[in-house]
Amino acid sequence: APRRPNVLLIVLDTTRADILSAYGYPKPTSPSLDALAREGVLFRQAISTDFWTLAAHASLFTGLYPDRTGVVNHSVHDRLTQSSEPTLAELASRAGYQTAAVVTNPWLSDPKMGFNRGFTTWVTEDDQGRRGRLLGAQRVTDLARGVLQSLDQQPFVLWVHYLDPHMPYRPPQ
């Protein structure tokens, strides 16, 4: 049987592609992503189904528009848990993939929102004893590397979510 590929899904919450050197920005703003893009698949055109995180991610993980996922605002009724549509992680798990995620956005990482559906490994800021204090990019990367090393079977889907560019942005000194 042909080898099935591993999937590493990196989400930079609210980052515009046009400021990343991998997408042609003239300054070297993203050297690590540039290297990863040279080895993997770089999508040159992607259009979000919505302008805000929850609806866009619900579409990303189900392939459906927000009106079909039910995630259209921050209401307690508008959660991915309310949808019967399978998520990427659920489908991947059923297909024999090991699934894992490192998620920093407090809305996405809250299990009540349902974005953890199908992930066998789910790492959030709460797991790190940092409730209310978001994990920075370096810590997210370190956690993702640890998760990656713990994945004991192939193939896998690993979702790594960075929140640093999201407002309020406080760049390091």
PDB file of C-alpha atoms in Angstrom:
ATOM      1  CA  ALA A   1       0.000   0.000   0.000  1.00  0.00           C
ATOM      2  CA  PRO A   2       1.264   3.514  -0.695  1.00  0.00           C
ATOM      3  CA  ARG A   3       2.560   5.415   2.305  1.00  0.00           C
ATOM      4  CA  ARG A   4       0.045   7.945   3.558  1.00  0.00           C
ATOM      5  CA  PRO A   5       1.474  11.389   4.282  1.00  0.00           C
ATOM      6  CA  ASN A   6       1.730  12.982   7.693  1.00  0.00           C
ATOM      7  CA  VAL A   7      -0.191  16.243   8.033  1.00  0.00           C
ATOM      8  CA  LEU A   8       1.208  19.202   9.975  1.00  0.00           C
ATOM      9  CA  LEU A   9      -1.341  22.016  10.066  1.00  0.00           C
ATOM     10  CA  ILE A  10       0.158  25.257  11.381  1.00  0.00           C
ATOM     11  CA  VAL A  11      -2.270  28.088  12.057  1.00  0.00           C
ATOM     12  CA  LEU A  12      -0.970  31.591  12.754  1.00  0.00           C
ATOM     13  CA  ASP A  13      -4.085  33.252  14.133  1.00  0.00           C
ATOM     14  CA  THR A  14      -4.744  36.548  12.287  1.00  0.00           C
ATOM     15  CA  THR A  15      -1.441  36.532  10.345  1.00  0.00           C
ATOM     16  CA  ARG A  16      -1.542  37.895   6.827  1.00  0.00           C
ATOM     17  CA  ALA A  17       0.306  35.880   4.204  1.00  0.00           C
ATOM     18  CA  ASP A  18       1.664  38.976   2.484  1.00  0.00           C
ATOM     19  CA  ILE A  19       4.042  39.708   5.395  1.00  0.00           C
ATOM     20  CA  LEU A  20       5.631  36.254   5.313  1.00  0.00           C
ATOM     21  CA  SER A  21       8.769  35.819   3.236  1.00  0.00           C
ATOM     22  CA  ALA A  22       7.536  32.380   2.133  1.00  0.00           C
ATOM     23  CA  TYR A  23       4.843  34.271   0.208  1.00  0.00           C
ATOM     24  CA  GLY A  24       7.175  36.839  -1.316  1.00  0.00           C
ATOM     25  CA  TYR A  25       7.633  39.506   1.359  1.00  0.00           C
ATOM     26  CA  PRO A  26      11.104  40.949   0.659  1.00  0.00           C
ATOM     27  CA  LYS A  27      12.367  40.848   4.273  1.00  0.00           C
ATOM     28  CA  PRO A  28      13.198  37.510   5.959  1.00  0.00           C
ATOM     29  CA  THR A  29      10.215  37.522   8.324  1.00  0.00           C
ATOM     30  CA  SER A  30       9.638  33.775   8.523  1.00  0.00           C
ATOM     31  CA  PRO A  31      12.828  31.741   7.971  1.00  0.00           C
ATOM     32  CA  SER A  32      11.574  28.606   9.714  1.00  0.00           C
ATOM     33  CA  LEU A  33       8.299  28.647   7.799  1.00  0.00           C
ATOM     34  CA  ASP A  34      10.243  29.292   4.584  1.00  0.00           C
ATOM     35  CA  ALA A  35      12.272  26.128   5.166  1.00  0.00           C
ATOM     36  CA  LEU A  36       9.146  24.120   5.973  1.00  0.00           C
ATOM     37  CA  ALA A  37       7.399  25.491   2.876  1.00  0.00           C
ATOM     38  CA  ARG A  38      10.297  24.367   0.677  1.00  0.00           C
ATOM     39  CA  GLU A  39       9.942  20.792   1.997  1.00  0.00           C
ATOM     40  CA  GLY A  40       6.153  20.579   2.153  1.00  0.00           C
ATOM     41  CA  VAL A  41       3.145  21.995   0.382  1.00  0.00           C
ATOM     42  CA  LEU A  42       2.662  25.753   0.307  1.00  0.00           C
ATOM     43  CA  PHE A  43      -0.782  26.886  -0.736  1.00  0.00           C
ATOM     44  CA  ARG A  44      -0.477  30.060  -2.802  1.00  0.00           C
ATOM     45  CA  GLN A  45      -4.158  30.872  -2.668  1.00  0.00           C
ATOM     46  CA  ALA A  46      -6.461  30.272   0.259  1.00  0.00           C
ATOM     47  CA  ILE A  47      -9.669  32.066   1.089  1.00  0.00           C
ATOM     48  CA  SER A  48     -11.252  31.946   4.506  1.00  0.00           C
ATOM     49  CA  THR A  49     -14.963  31.346   4.845  1.00  0.00           C
ATOM     50  CA  ASP A  50     -15.222  33.970   7.566  1.00  0.00           C
ATOM     51  CA  PHE A  51     -13.272  36.813   9.152  1.00  0.00           C
ATOM     52  CA  TRP A  52     -13.291  35.531  12.736  1.00  0.00           C
ATOM     53  CA  THR A  53     -11.508  32.601  14.277  1.00  0.00           C
ATOM     54  CA  LEU A  54     -14.275  30.252  15.436  1.00  0.00           C
ATOM     55  CA  ALA A  55     -16.289  30.262  12.239  1.00  0.00           C
ATOM     56  CA  ALA A  56     -13.176  30.038  10.050  1.00  0.00           C
ATOM     57  CA  HIS A  57     -11.795  27.100  12.055  1.00  0.00           C
ATOM     58  CA  ALA A  58     -15.147  25.298  12.071  1.00  0.00           C
ATOM     59  CA  SER A  59     -15.075  25.524   8.269  1.00  0.00           C
ATOM     60  CA  LEU A  60     -11.410  24.502   8.147  1.00  0.00           C
ATOM     61  CA  PHE A  61     -12.139  21.329  10.104  1.00  0.00           C
ATOM     62  CA  THR A  62     -15.433  20.364   8.459  1.00  0.00           C
ATOM     63  CA  GLY A  63     -15.110  21.726   4.914  1.00  0.00           C
ATOM     64  CA  LEU A  64     -18.454  23.470   5.334  1.00  0.00           C
ATOM     65  CA  TYR A  65     -19.546  27.096   5.313  1.00  0.00           C
ATOM     66  CA  PRO A  66     -20.391  28.660   8.706  1.00  0.00           C
ATOM     67  CA  ASP A  67     -24.145  28.470   8.150  1.00  0.00           C
ATOM     68  CA  ARG A  68     -23.740  24.673   7.793  1.00  0.00           C
ATOM     69  CA  THR A  69     -21.388  24.224  10.775  1.00  0.00           C
ATOM     70  CA  GLY A  70     -23.657  26.246  13.040  1.00  0.00           C
ATOM     71  CA  VAL A  71     -20.727  28.299  14.310  1.00  0.00           C
ATOM     72  CA  VAL A  72     -21.827  31.812  13.410  1.00  0.00           C
ATOM     73  CA  ASN A  73     -21.231  33.809  16.624  1.00  0.00           C
ATOM     74  CA  HIS A  74     -20.042  33.441  20.240  1.00  0.00           C
ATOM     75  CA  SER A  75     -23.374  32.115  21.515  1.00  0.00           C
ATOM     76  CA  VAL A  76     -23.411  29.026  23.740  1.00  0.00           C
ATOM     77  CA  HIS A  77     -25.505  27.416  21.015  1.00  0.00           C
ATOM     78  CA  ASP A  78     -23.022  28.154  18.221  1.00  0.00           C
ATOM     79  CA  ARG A  79     -20.396  25.540  18.897  1.00  0.00           C
ATOM     80  CA  LEU A  80     -18.830  22.785  16.887  1.00  0.00           C
ATOM     81  CA  THR A  81     -20.196  20.378  19.498  1.00  0.00           C
ATOM     82  CA  GLN A  82     -23.670  21.098  18.092  1.00  0.00           C
ATOM     83  CA  SER A  83     -22.685  19.890  14.608  1.00  0.00           C
ATOM     84  CA  SER A  84     -23.100  16.278  13.572  1.00  0.00           C
ATOM     85  CA  GLU A  85     -20.692  16.765  10.664  1.00  0.00           C
ATOM     86  CA  PRO A  86     -17.402  14.885  11.132  1.00  0.00           C
ATOM     87  CA  THR A  87     -14.266  16.940  11.662  1.00  0.00           C
ATOM     88  CA  LEU A  88     -10.901  16.520   9.969  1.00  0.00           C
ATOM     89  CA  ALA A  89      -9.517  14.902  13.126  1.00  0.00           C
ATOM     90  CA  GLU A  90     -12.449  12.484  13.388  1.00  0.00           C
ATOM     91  CA  LEU A  91     -12.121  11.446   9.755  1.00  0.00           C
ATOM     92  CA  ALA A  92      -8.345  11.114  10.070  1.00  0.00           C
ATOM     93  CA  SER A  93      -8.684   9.044  13.232  1.00  0.00           C
ATOM     94  CA  ARG A  94     -11.170   6.707  11.524  1.00  0.00           C
ATOM     95  CA  ALA A  95      -8.672   6.330   8.669  1.00  0.00           C
ATOM     96  CA  GLY A  96      -5.934   5.179  11.053  1.00  0.00           C
ATOM     97  CA  TYR A  97      -4.168   8.472  11.624  1.00  0.00           C
ATOM     98  CA  GLN A  98      -2.905   9.431  15.047  1.00  0.00           C
ATOM     99  CA  THR A  99      -4.281  12.890  15.857  1.00  0.00           C
ATOM    100  CA  ALA A 100      -2.811  15.587  18.083  1.00  0.00           C
ATOM    101  CA  ALA A 101      -3.119  19.335  18.647  1.00  0.00           C
ATOM    102  CA  VAL A 102      -1.390  22.132  20.523  1.00  0.00           C
ATOM    103  CA  VAL A 103      -3.914  24.969  20.736  1.00  0.00           C
ATOM    104  CA  THR A 104      -3.481  28.371  22.395  1.00  0.00           C
ATOM    105  CA  ASN A 105      -6.613  30.320  21.488  1.00  0.00           C
ATOM    106  CA  PRO A 106      -8.857  30.124  24.595  1.00  0.00           C
ATOM    107  CA  TRP A 107     -12.031  29.879  22.490  1.00  0.00           C
ATOM    108  CA  LEU A 108     -10.672  27.044  20.352  1.00  0.00           C
ATOM    109  CA  SER A 109      -9.012  25.217  23.241  1.00  0.00           C
ATOM    110  CA  ASP A 110     -12.153  25.118  25.414  1.00  0.00           C
ATOM    111  CA  PRO A 111     -13.497  21.545  25.089  1.00  0.00           C
ATOM    112  CA  LYS A 112     -17.048  22.901  25.350  1.00  0.00           C
ATOM    113  CA  MET A 113     -16.548  24.521  21.932  1.00  0.00           C
ATOM    114  CA  GLY A 114     -15.914  21.135  20.286  1.00  0.00           C
ATOM    115  CA  PHE A 115     -12.717  21.790  18.353  1.00  0.00           C
ATOM    116  CA  ASN A 116     -11.051  18.925  20.244  1.00  0.00           C
ATOM    117  CA  ARG A 117     -13.351  16.397  18.545  1.00  0.00           C
ATOM    118  CA  GLY A 118     -11.289  13.554  17.097  1.00  0.00           C
ATOM    119  CA  PHE A 119      -7.950  14.571  18.597  1.00  0.00           C
ATOM    120  CA  THR A 120      -6.417  11.870  20.803  1.00  0.00           C
ATOM    121  CA  THR A 121      -3.777  14.271  22.149  1.00  0.00           C
ATOM    122  CA  TRP A 122      -5.001  17.771  23.067  1.00  0.00           C
ATOM    123  CA  VAL A 123      -2.552  20.233  24.649  1.00  0.00           C
ATOM    124  CA  THR A 124      -3.697  23.707  25.769  1.00  0.00           C
ATOM    125  CA  GLU A 125      -2.524  26.508  28.029  1.00  0.00           C
ATOM    126  CA  ASP A 126      -4.708  25.086  30.818  1.00  0.00           C
ATOM    127  CA  ASP A 127      -2.716  21.837  30.664  1.00  0.00           C
ATOM    128  CA  GLN A 128       0.409  23.896  31.329  1.00  0.00           C
ATOM    129  CA  GLY A 129      -1.014  25.581  34.460  1.00  0.00           C
ATOM    130  CA  ARG A 130      -1.330  28.898  32.638  1.00  0.00           C
ATOM    131  CA  ARG A 131      -5.080  29.449  32.684  1.00  0.00           C
ATOM    132  CA  GLY A 132      -5.719  33.001  31.550  1.00  0.00           C
ATOM    133  CA  ARG A 133      -2.102  33.545  30.401  1.00  0.00           C
ATOM    134  CA  LEU A 134      -1.548  32.564  26.819  1.00  0.00           C
ATOM    135  CA  LEU A 135       1.389  30.483  25.717  1.00  0.00           C
ATOM    136  CA  GLY A 136       3.967  32.281  23.586  1.00  0.00           C
ATOM    137  CA  ALA A 137       5.288  31.004  20.276  1.00  0.00           C
ATOM    138  CA  GLN A 138       8.447  29.458  21.709  1.00  0.00           C
ATOM    139  CA  ARG A 139       6.482  27.485  24.317  1.00  0.00           C
ATOM    140  CA  VAL A 140       3.963  26.355  21.682  1.00  0.00           C
ATOM    141  CA  THR A 141       6.822  25.204  19.457  1.00  0.00           C
ATOM    142  CA  ASP A 142       8.460  23.319  22.335  1.00  0.00           C
ATOM    143  CA  LEU A 143       5.171  21.620  23.215  1.00  0.00           C
ATOM    144  CA  ALA A 144       4.537  20.742  19.570  1.00  0.00           C
ATOM    145  CA  ARG A 145       8.011  19.203  19.290  1.00  0.00           C
ATOM    146  CA  GLY A 146       7.303  17.134  22.403  1.00  0.00           C
ATOM    147  CA  VAL A 147       3.967  15.981  21.006  1.00  0.00           C
ATOM    148  CA  LEU A 148       5.603  15.181  17.673  1.00  0.00           C
ATOM    149  CA  GLN A 149       8.219  13.025  19.410  1.00  0.00           C
ATOM    150  CA  SER A 150       5.500  11.210  21.369  1.00  0.00           C
ATOM    151  CA  LEU A 151       3.542  10.217  18.271  1.00  0.00           C
ATOM    152  CA  ASP A 152       4.237   6.513  18.113  1.00  0.00           C
ATOM    153  CA  GLN A 153       2.601   5.618  14.867  1.00  0.00           C
ATOM    154  CA  GLN A 154       2.427   6.875  11.329  1.00  0.00           C
ATOM    155  CA  PRO A 155       0.658   8.562   9.748  1.00  0.00           C
ATOM    156  CA  PHE A 156      -0.388  11.479  11.930  1.00  0.00           C
ATOM    157  CA  VAL A 157      -2.257  14.772  11.857  1.00  0.00           C
ATOM    158  CA  LEU A 158      -0.759  17.449  14.117  1.00  0.00           C
ATOM    159  CA  TRP A 159      -2.459  20.849  14.422  1.00  0.00           C
ATOM    160  CA  VAL A 160      -0.317  23.588  15.961  1.00  0.00           C
ATOM    161  CA  HIS A 161      -2.064  26.874  16.686  1.00  0.00           C
ATOM    162  CA  TYR A 162      -0.163  30.086  17.427  1.00  0.00           C
ATOM    163  CA  LEU A 163      -1.937  33.124  18.842  1.00  0.00           C
ATOM    164  CA  ASP A 164       0.944  35.621  19.186  1.00  0.00           C
ATOM    165  CA  PRO A 165       0.005  37.897  16.234  1.00  0.00           C
ATOM    166  CA  HIS A 166      -3.568  38.233  17.531  1.00  0.00           C
ATOM    167  CA  MET A 167      -4.401  41.440  19.356  1.00  0.00           C
ATOM    168  CA  PRO A 168      -3.252  42.646  21.720  1.00  0.00           C
ATOM    169  CA  TYR A 169       0.149  42.011  20.221  1.00  0.00           C
ATOM    170  CA  ARG A 170       2.978  42.602  22.646  1.00  0.00           C
ATOM    171  CA  PRO A 171       6.241  41.912  20.848  1.00  0.00           C
ATOM    172  CA  PRO A 172       9.183  40.669  22.898  1.00  0.00           C
ATOM    173  CA  GLN A 173      11.706  43.276  24.079  1.00  0.00           C
TER     174      GLN A 173
END
